[in-house]
Every structure is written in C-alpha cells, then in structure tokens.
C-alpha cells in the first residue's frame, strides 16, 4: 500500500507517524497524481495542533500532512478534460501531500512548465501564490516602500521578489543570521528584536507605504506603528491581531490563474523559489521540524523518487 506521513490526532510531534494508506480514487473534477515533490509549510504543523485555516474542514484522522505538491497525473476523474494521464502538474491537494499519491482538484491544479523542476514547482501553490495575492492586493506603485515581516521564510522570499519585480522597494525583518540571505533578495534587512520600529524608520526615513505581515502576534504589533494608512496593512499569519490594528487578512484568489502566473515568473527568472533543503519522504519528520523551528531559510521540500 502507498506510504504517507500523517498525524493521528491533534497534538505535538508525538502524534505524527508513517502509515500505509489506501491509494486515493479521483472523484469528479479531480486528478490522482503520483507525487514527485511536496512543499513543507508552517501551516502543516499548525494543522497538527488543531489550527484550521478559514474554510478548511476538520481533520479526518489519520490526516496526511501537506498542502502543495507537484507530480505526474496517474488517473483522472469524471468530467476532467483539462488534464490527461502523464501530464506534469502542480497544485493544492485535497488529500495531503506528504505521500506517494495525492488527489488534486482541477481548479487548483496547473501544468508544470518544462523549465521548472518538480521541487521548485512544489513551492508555488501555497508560498508563492500567497505572496502573489498579497502583493497584488496592496497594489503599490513603483517606488513605494513595502515592509515584509518574516521575510526570510517561504512566503516572504516570494513576496520580496514579486514586489521588487513591480518596482517596489522592500524592507524585510528577519533574524541577524539571515541578513545576507535577505539582502540576496534585493531587500533591506532590518533585525528583529527590541527597537525594531526605530530601525525600520532609519531604513525608511520617508516612511513605509505598506506592511505585509508573515509573523503576527507581538512582532506585528511592534511594527504596525510605522504605517499611517492601516488599509495597507495585511497579514497571512494573524487575523485577530491585524483586525484589532485596523488591517486585513490576505485575500486569497485560489485558482489556476495565480498558479500559472507564479510559474511564469519562476520560469522567466523573476521569481526564484529558493529551495534551500530537500528531504526524502522517509525524513519527513526532520523536514517538518526544520520548518517548525522557525529558523528555516527559503523553502523546504520533500522529494519522492521518479
């Protein structure tokens, strides 16, 4: 039977396990994909603790980890005309991604361009798509200044590059150890910690035009004061805090047009996925711990054999 990495109930790492699961069968409007790569994201371990993204159903245990994959179409469900067996695709699975097989809805599936690796494609459906949606929601003009909190993670890396592609100046908060990495994105690094707001003002003496928050909590509260127009304060991390501060959550589009757009940016070299570590499925726990530690740079990907 196919293998997958799952959580058997809500809790900490102790509820994680490898399991043999039934091979999924695609329903109407779905495709079954042989997984070649799966992106690892903070939302994966947060779901294990009981967190549910808006609109997400409760977990059906054992629940397979992972919300973004790339692979090859193995089988198509009724009514599917967009894809055929053998197509290389990427998207958001409905059955989890840390597995040998995954089900994808056709509306959240796109063709993988030939010039894009499976590992890079697997980073796009959550991190890059969230970055794309947020940057376009802010709609800043060229020359504006955007502050990204937690710029060193998967969404931040993509958001910095997409914003700079539109002519926006980017300032990013991150730990001191990520300074070189942040600057490699073309962003101005500002170290996290006490006094961060003053350091942001020093880096942007003419002011900050928008904030794209990827951390939430006290880190968001500490920097919100540098922004006068709270309509330009958005978050992908903390709906409650941003609402209290007068901002709003990222408005996710969640369709194939965004997947196609970020894939185009990646192929054209305007968006580098920055896959910094890959793990085989057998090391899924290590991959998840790397992200859960909060110290990962760029994107972590689980790769499965061809």
CSV table of C-alpha atoms in Angstrom, one decimal, residues 119-235:
chain,number,residue,atom,x,y,z
A,119,UNK,CA,10.9,20.6,-6.5
A,120,UNK,CA,10.6,24.2,-7.5
A,121,UNK,CA,7.0,23.7,-8.7
A,122,UNK,CA,6.0,22.2,-5.3
A,123,UNK,CA,6.9,25.5,-3.6
A,124,UNK,CA,4.4,27.6,-5.6
A,125,UNK,CA,0.8,26.6,-4.7
A,126,UNK,CA,1.0,28.0,-1.1
A,127,UNK,CA,4.0,30.2,-0.5
A,128,UNK,CA,4.4,31.8,-3.9
A,129,UNK,CA,0.6,32.1,-4.5
A,130,UNK,CA,0.0,33.7,-1.1
A,131,UNK,CA,2.9,36.1,-1.8
A,132,UNK,CA,1.4,36.9,-5.2
A,133,UNK,CA,-2.1,37.5,-3.9
A,134,UNK,CA,-0.8,39.8,-1.1
A,135,UNK,CA,1.4,41.9,-3.2
A,136,UNK,CA,-1.4,42.4,-5.8
A,137,UNK,CA,-3.9,43.2,-3.0
A,138,UNK,CA,-1.6,46.0,-1.8
A,139,UNK,CA,-1.3,47.3,-5.4
A,140,UNK,CA,1.7,49.6,-4.6
A,141,UNK,CA,3.0,51.9,-7.3
A,142,UNK,CA,6.7,51.7,-8.4
A,143,UNK,CA,8.9,53.5,-6.0
A,144,UNK,CA,6.7,52.7,-2.9
A,145,UNK,CA,8.2,51.1,0.1
A,146,UNK,CA,6.9,47.7,1.4
A,147,UNK,CA,7.8,46.3,4.8
A,148,UNK,CA,7.6,42.5,5.0
A,149,UNK,CA,7.8,40.9,8.4
A,150,UNK,CA,9.4,37.5,8.5
A,151,UNK,CA,10.9,38.0,5.0
A,152,UNK,CA,13.2,35.0,5.3
A,153,UNK,CA,10.5,32.3,5.1
A,154,UNK,CA,8.9,30.8,2.0
A,155,UNK,CA,6.1,33.4,1.6
A,156,UNK,CA,8.4,36.3,2.4
A,157,UNK,CA,11.1,35.2,-0.1
A,158,UNK,CA,8.5,35.1,-2.9
A,159,UNK,CA,6.8,38.3,-1.8
A,160,UNK,CA,10.0,40.3,-1.8
A,161,UNK,CA,10.9,39.1,-5.3
A,162,UNK,CA,7.4,39.7,-6.7
A,163,UNK,CA,7.2,43.2,-5.2
A,164,UNK,CA,10.6,44.2,-6.5
A,165,UNK,CA,9.6,43.0,-9.9
A,166,UNK,CA,6.8,45.6,-9.8
A,167,UNK,CA,9.4,48.3,-8.9
A,168,UNK,CA,8.6,48.4,-5.2
A,169,UNK,CA,11.4,48.9,-2.6
A,170,UNK,CA,11.3,46.2,0.0
A,171,UNK,CA,12.4,46.2,3.7
A,172,UNK,CA,12.3,42.9,5.5
A,173,UNK,CA,12.5,42.0,9.1
A,174,UNK,CA,14.4,38.8,10.0
A,175,UNK,CA,17.0,37.5,12.4
A,176,UNK,CA,20.6,38.7,12.3
A,177,UNK,CA,21.7,35.4,10.9
A,178,UNK,CA,19.5,35.9,7.8
A,179,UNK,CA,21.0,39.3,6.8
A,180,UNK,CA,23.0,38.0,3.8
A,181,UNK,CA,20.1,35.9,2.7
A,182,UNK,CA,17.6,38.8,2.9
A,183,UNK,CA,20.0,41.1,1.0
A,184,UNK,CA,20.4,38.5,-1.7
A,185,UNK,CA,16.7,39.0,-2.4
A,186,UNK,CA,17.3,42.7,-3.1
A,187,UNK,CA,15.6,43.7,0.2
A,188,UNK,CA,16.9,45.9,3.0
A,189,UNK,CA,17.4,43.8,6.1
A,190,UNK,CA,16.2,45.0,9.5
A,191,UNK,CA,17.0,42.9,12.5
A,192,UNK,CA,14.2,41.6,14.7
A,193,UNK,CA,14.1,42.4,18.4
A,194,UNK,CA,13.7,45.4,20.8
A,195,UNK,CA,13.8,48.7,18.9
A,196,UNK,CA,12.8,47.2,15.6
A,197,UNK,CA,10.4,50.0,14.8
A,198,UNK,CA,13.2,52.6,15.2
A,199,UNK,CA,15.4,50.6,12.9
A,200,UNK,CA,12.7,50.4,10.3
A,201,UNK,CA,12.3,54.2,10.5
A,202,UNK,CA,16.0,54.6,10.0
A,203,UNK,CA,15.9,52.3,6.9
A,204,UNK,CA,12.9,54.2,5.5
A,205,UNK,CA,13.2,57.8,6.6
A,206,UNK,CA,10.5,58.8,4.1
A,207,UNK,CA,8.1,56.3,5.6
A,208,UNK,CA,6.6,52.9,4.9
A,209,UNK,CA,3.7,52.7,2.4
A,210,UNK,CA,2.5,49.2,3.3
A,211,UNK,CA,3.2,46.2,5.6
A,212,UNK,CA,2.9,42.6,4.5
A,213,UNK,CA,3.0,40.6,7.8
A,214,UNK,CA,4.0,37.0,7.9
A,215,UNK,CA,4.6,36.6,11.6
A,216,UNK,CA,1.7,38.0,13.6
A,217,UNK,CA,1.4,38.5,17.3
A,218,UNK,CA,3.8,40.8,19.1
A,219,UNK,CA,6.1,41.0,16.0
A,220,UNK,CA,3.2,42.6,14.1
A,221,UNK,CA,2.2,44.9,16.9
A,222,UNK,CA,5.8,46.2,17.3
A,223,UNK,CA,6.0,47.3,13.6
A,224,UNK,CA,2.4,48.5,12.9
A,225,UNK,CA,3.1,51.9,14.3
A,226,UNK,CA,5.4,52.8,11.4
A,227,UNK,CA,2.4,52.7,9.0
A,228,UNK,CA,0.0,55.6,8.9
A,229,UNK,CA,-2.5,54.1,6.4
A,230,UNK,CA,-3.8,50.9,8.0
A,231,UNK,CA,-5.7,49.9,4.9
A,232,UNK,CA,-2.3,49.0,3.6
A,233,UNK,CA,-1.6,46.6,6.5
A,234,UNK,CA,-2.2,42.9,5.6
A,235,UNK,CA,-1.3,39.6,7.1
